[in-house]
Amino acid sequence: MRIISGSFKGKKILLPKDKLTRPLKDLTKESIFNIIKHSKLLNVELEQANILDLFSGIGSFGLECLSRGAATVTFLENYKEVLVVLKKNINNLKQENFSKLVEKDIFAENTLKSLNDKFDIIFMDP
């Protein structure tokens, strides 16, 4: 698993040892970013965008956003074993200042309401 474009292109992303986590495949990731960049239906620019990455997993999508110029990413993840890997991936790319890690269950009452930020792109890949 790696970052596919931007300032961190080619950098490796650590994977958890469990079999439950299904990282976003490079081809899928590239397709999503092509849609964001080239779609006439979406009125959003990735550069300087504030991103919410729900069910963040190892951070593949959010870190790719930062690599491509996003201003900030809020990662929301609840699975403890994956959180350890997500934190390492953020630290390895030195993105602590541009990342906010929320360790909550998205289905818990008021989890989303507690995020007082405004987001340009919300990505959800359970």
PDB file of C-alpha atoms in Angstrom, residues 4-125:
ATOM      1  CA  ILE A   4      -0.149   7.230  -5.459  1.00  0.00           C
ATOM      2  CA  SER A   5       0.230  10.947  -6.218  1.00  0.00           C
ATOM      3  CA  GLY A   6       1.235  14.320  -4.842  1.00  0.00           C
ATOM      4  CA  SER A   7       4.006  15.334  -2.473  1.00  0.00           C
ATOM      5  CA  PHE A   8       4.144  11.905  -0.783  1.00  0.00           C
ATOM      6  CA  LYS A   9       3.965   9.893  -4.022  1.00  0.00           C
ATOM      7  CA  GLY A  10       5.445   6.429  -3.550  1.00  0.00           C
ATOM      8  CA  LYS A  11       5.576   6.615   0.252  1.00  0.00           C
ATOM      9  CA  LYS A  12       4.493   3.386   1.905  1.00  0.00           C
ATOM     10  CA  ILE A  13       1.479   3.155   4.184  1.00  0.00           C
ATOM     11  CA  LEU A  14       1.639   0.603   6.966  1.00  0.00           C
ATOM     12  CA  LEU A  15      -1.028  -2.097   7.117  1.00  0.00           C
ATOM     13  CA  PRO A  16      -2.492  -3.774  10.209  1.00  0.00           C
ATOM     14  CA  LYS A  17      -1.959  -7.475  10.767  1.00  0.00           C
ATOM     15  CA  ASP A  18      -5.675  -8.206  11.112  1.00  0.00           C
ATOM     16  CA  LYS A  19      -7.803  -9.588   8.300  1.00  0.00           C
ATOM     17  CA  LEU A  20     -10.786  -7.297   9.007  1.00  0.00           C
ATOM     18  CA  THR A  21      -9.310  -4.114   7.560  1.00  0.00           C
ATOM     19  CA  ARG A  22      -9.707  -3.756   3.800  1.00  0.00           C
ATOM     20  CA  PRO A  23      -7.489  -0.906   2.590  1.00  0.00           C
ATOM     21  CA  LEU A  24      -8.669   1.156  -0.362  1.00  0.00           C
ATOM     22  CA  LYS A  25      -7.051  -0.237  -3.525  1.00  0.00           C
ATOM     23  CA  ASP A  26      -4.879   2.074  -5.642  1.00  0.00           C
ATOM     24  CA  LEU A  27      -7.128   1.785  -8.703  1.00  0.00           C
ATOM     25  CA  THR A  28     -10.215   2.682  -6.665  1.00  0.00           C
ATOM     26  CA  LYS A  29      -8.400   5.578  -5.019  1.00  0.00           C
ATOM     27  CA  GLU A  30      -7.202   6.932  -8.362  1.00  0.00           C
ATOM     28  CA  SER A  31     -10.727   6.683  -9.789  1.00  0.00           C
ATOM     29  CA  ILE A  32     -12.164   8.660  -6.863  1.00  0.00           C
ATOM     30  CA  PHE A  33      -9.567  11.402  -7.238  1.00  0.00           C
ATOM     31  CA  ASN A  34     -10.145  11.599 -11.002  1.00  0.00           C
ATOM     32  CA  ILE A  35     -13.861  12.093 -10.370  1.00  0.00           C
ATOM     33  CA  ILE A  36     -13.153  14.819  -7.797  1.00  0.00           C
ATOM     34  CA  LYS A  37     -10.751  16.592 -10.144  1.00  0.00           C
ATOM     35  CA  HIS A  38     -12.577  16.283 -13.467  1.00  0.00           C
ATOM     36  CA  SER A  39     -16.288  16.089 -12.684  1.00  0.00           C
ATOM     37  CA  LYS A  40     -18.321  19.056 -13.841  1.00  0.00           C
ATOM     38  CA  LEU A  41     -21.023  18.067 -11.344  1.00  0.00           C
ATOM     39  CA  LEU A  42     -18.834  18.533  -8.281  1.00  0.00           C
ATOM     40  CA  ASN A  43     -17.974  22.048  -7.254  1.00  0.00           C
ATOM     41  CA  VAL A  44     -15.010  21.271  -5.027  1.00  0.00           C
ATOM     42  CA  GLU A  45     -11.261  21.731  -5.195  1.00  0.00           C
ATOM     43  CA  LEU A  46      -9.086  19.247  -3.336  1.00  0.00           C
ATOM     44  CA  GLU A  47      -6.308  21.763  -2.770  1.00  0.00           C
ATOM     45  CA  GLN A  48      -6.842  23.562   0.533  1.00  0.00           C
ATOM     46  CA  ALA A  49      -9.981  21.494   1.218  1.00  0.00           C
ATOM     47  CA  ASN A  50     -11.001  20.312   4.674  1.00  0.00           C
ATOM     48  CA  ILE A  51     -11.658  16.575   4.536  1.00  0.00           C
ATOM     49  CA  LEU A  52     -13.612  14.264   6.841  1.00  0.00           C
ATOM     50  CA  ASP A  53     -12.541  10.625   6.467  1.00  0.00           C
ATOM     51  CA  LEU A  54     -15.145   8.407   8.171  1.00  0.00           C
ATOM     52  CA  PHE A  55     -14.161   4.801   8.933  1.00  0.00           C
ATOM     53  CA  SER A  56     -10.589   5.958   8.254  1.00  0.00           C
ATOM     54  CA  GLY A  57      -8.887   2.623   8.684  1.00  0.00           C
ATOM     55  CA  ILE A  58      -5.179   3.077   7.994  1.00  0.00           C
ATOM     56  CA  GLY A  59      -5.781   6.555   6.554  1.00  0.00           C
ATOM     57  CA  SER A  60      -5.221   5.695   2.904  1.00  0.00           C
ATOM     58  CA  PHE A  61      -7.801   8.171   1.564  1.00  0.00           C
ATOM     59  CA  GLY A  62      -7.088  11.015   3.982  1.00  0.00           C
ATOM     60  CA  LEU A  63      -3.324  10.778   3.594  1.00  0.00           C
ATOM     61  CA  GLU A  64      -3.726  10.752  -0.189  1.00  0.00           C
ATOM     62  CA  CYS A  65      -5.777  13.958   0.174  1.00  0.00           C
ATOM     63  CA  LEU A  66      -3.009  15.589   2.210  1.00  0.00           C
ATOM     64  CA  SER A  67      -0.448  14.472  -0.363  1.00  0.00           C
ATOM     65  CA  ARG A  68      -2.523  16.185  -3.053  1.00  0.00           C
ATOM     66  CA  GLY A  69      -2.783  19.490  -1.178  1.00  0.00           C
ATOM     67  CA  ALA A  70      -5.739  19.242   1.200  1.00  0.00           C
ATOM     68  CA  ALA A  71      -5.498  21.706   4.094  1.00  0.00           C
ATOM     69  CA  THR A  72      -6.667  19.332   6.831  1.00  0.00           C
ATOM     70  CA  VAL A  73      -8.052  15.846   7.323  1.00  0.00           C
ATOM     71  CA  THR A  74     -10.172  14.717  10.248  1.00  0.00           C
ATOM     72  CA  PHE A  75      -9.830  10.962  10.609  1.00  0.00           C
ATOM     73  CA  LEU A  76     -12.668   9.198  12.435  1.00  0.00           C
ATOM     74  CA  GLU A  77     -11.868   5.606  13.450  1.00  0.00           C
ATOM     75  CA  ASN A  78     -12.910   3.431  16.368  1.00  0.00           C
ATOM     76  CA  TYR A  79     -11.082   0.125  15.845  1.00  0.00           C
ATOM     77  CA  LYS A  80      -8.194   0.185  18.353  1.00  0.00           C
ATOM     78  CA  GLU A  81      -5.748  -2.054  16.449  1.00  0.00           C
ATOM     79  CA  VAL A  82      -6.163   0.015  13.304  1.00  0.00           C
ATOM     80  CA  LEU A  83      -5.834   3.302  15.223  1.00  0.00           C
ATOM     81  CA  VAL A  84      -2.286   2.351  16.198  1.00  0.00           C
ATOM     82  CA  VAL A  85      -1.383   1.898  12.521  1.00  0.00           C
ATOM     83  CA  LEU A  86      -3.233   5.074  11.492  1.00  0.00           C
ATOM     84  CA  LYS A  87      -1.282   7.126  14.042  1.00  0.00           C
ATOM     85  CA  LYS A  88       2.000   5.654  12.750  1.00  0.00           C
ATOM     86  CA  ASN A  89       1.071   6.477   9.153  1.00  0.00           C
ATOM     87  CA  ILE A  90       0.239  10.079  10.072  1.00  0.00           C
ATOM     88  CA  ASN A  91       3.495  10.394  12.030  1.00  0.00           C
ATOM     89  CA  ASN A  92       5.620   8.735   9.324  1.00  0.00           C
ATOM     90  CA  LEU A  93       4.451  11.354   6.835  1.00  0.00           C
ATOM     91  CA  LYS A  94       4.837  14.135   9.429  1.00  0.00           C
ATOM     92  CA  GLN A  95       1.199  15.203   9.040  1.00  0.00           C
ATOM     93  CA  GLU A  96       0.311  15.638  12.708  1.00  0.00           C
ATOM     94  CA  ASN A  97      -0.270  19.385  12.248  1.00  0.00           C
ATOM     95  CA  PHE A  98      -2.717  18.828   9.386  1.00  0.00           C
ATOM     96  CA  SER A  99      -4.523  15.828  10.868  1.00  0.00           C
ATOM     97  CA  LYS A 100      -7.126  15.500  13.575  1.00  0.00           C
ATOM     98  CA  LEU A 101      -7.741  11.998  14.902  1.00  0.00           C
ATOM     99  CA  VAL A 102     -11.167  11.333  16.406  1.00  0.00           C
ATOM    100  CA  GLU A 103     -11.352   8.042  18.275  1.00  0.00           C
ATOM    101  CA  LYS A 104     -15.116   7.534  18.422  1.00  0.00           C
ATOM    102  CA  ASP A 105     -17.803   5.213  17.171  1.00  0.00           C
ATOM    103  CA  ILE A 106     -19.585   6.939  14.293  1.00  0.00           C
ATOM    104  CA  PHE A 107     -22.846   5.294  15.361  1.00  0.00           C
ATOM    105  CA  ALA A 108     -22.659   6.646  18.913  1.00  0.00           C
ATOM    106  CA  GLU A 109     -25.037   9.464  19.706  1.00  0.00           C
ATOM    107  CA  ASN A 110     -23.712  12.938  18.854  1.00  0.00           C
ATOM    108  CA  THR A 111     -20.423  11.715  17.346  1.00  0.00           C
ATOM    109  CA  LEU A 112     -20.905  13.666  14.135  1.00  0.00           C
ATOM    110  CA  LYS A 113     -22.474  16.627  15.942  1.00  0.00           C
ATOM    111  CA  SER A 114     -19.365  16.840  18.132  1.00  0.00           C
ATOM    112  CA  LEU A 115     -17.269  17.621  15.049  1.00  0.00           C
ATOM    113  CA  ASN A 116     -17.599  21.382  14.969  1.00  0.00           C
ATOM    114  CA  ASP A 117     -15.617  21.785  11.764  1.00  0.00           C
ATOM    115  CA  LYS A 118     -16.968  22.402   8.271  1.00  0.00           C
ATOM    116  CA  PHE A 119     -15.862  19.981   5.581  1.00  0.00           C
ATOM    117  CA  ASP A 120     -15.518  20.339   1.820  1.00  0.00           C
ATOM    118  CA  ILE A 121     -15.358  16.593   1.186  1.00  0.00           C
ATOM    119  CA  ILE A 122     -16.716  13.793   3.358  1.00  0.00           C
ATOM    120  CA  PHE A 123     -15.465  10.332   2.475  1.00  0.00           C
ATOM    121  CA  MET A 124     -17.127   7.242   3.914  1.00  0.00           C
ATOM    122  CA  ASP A 125     -15.791   3.756   3.225  1.00  0.00           C
TER     123      ASP A 125
END
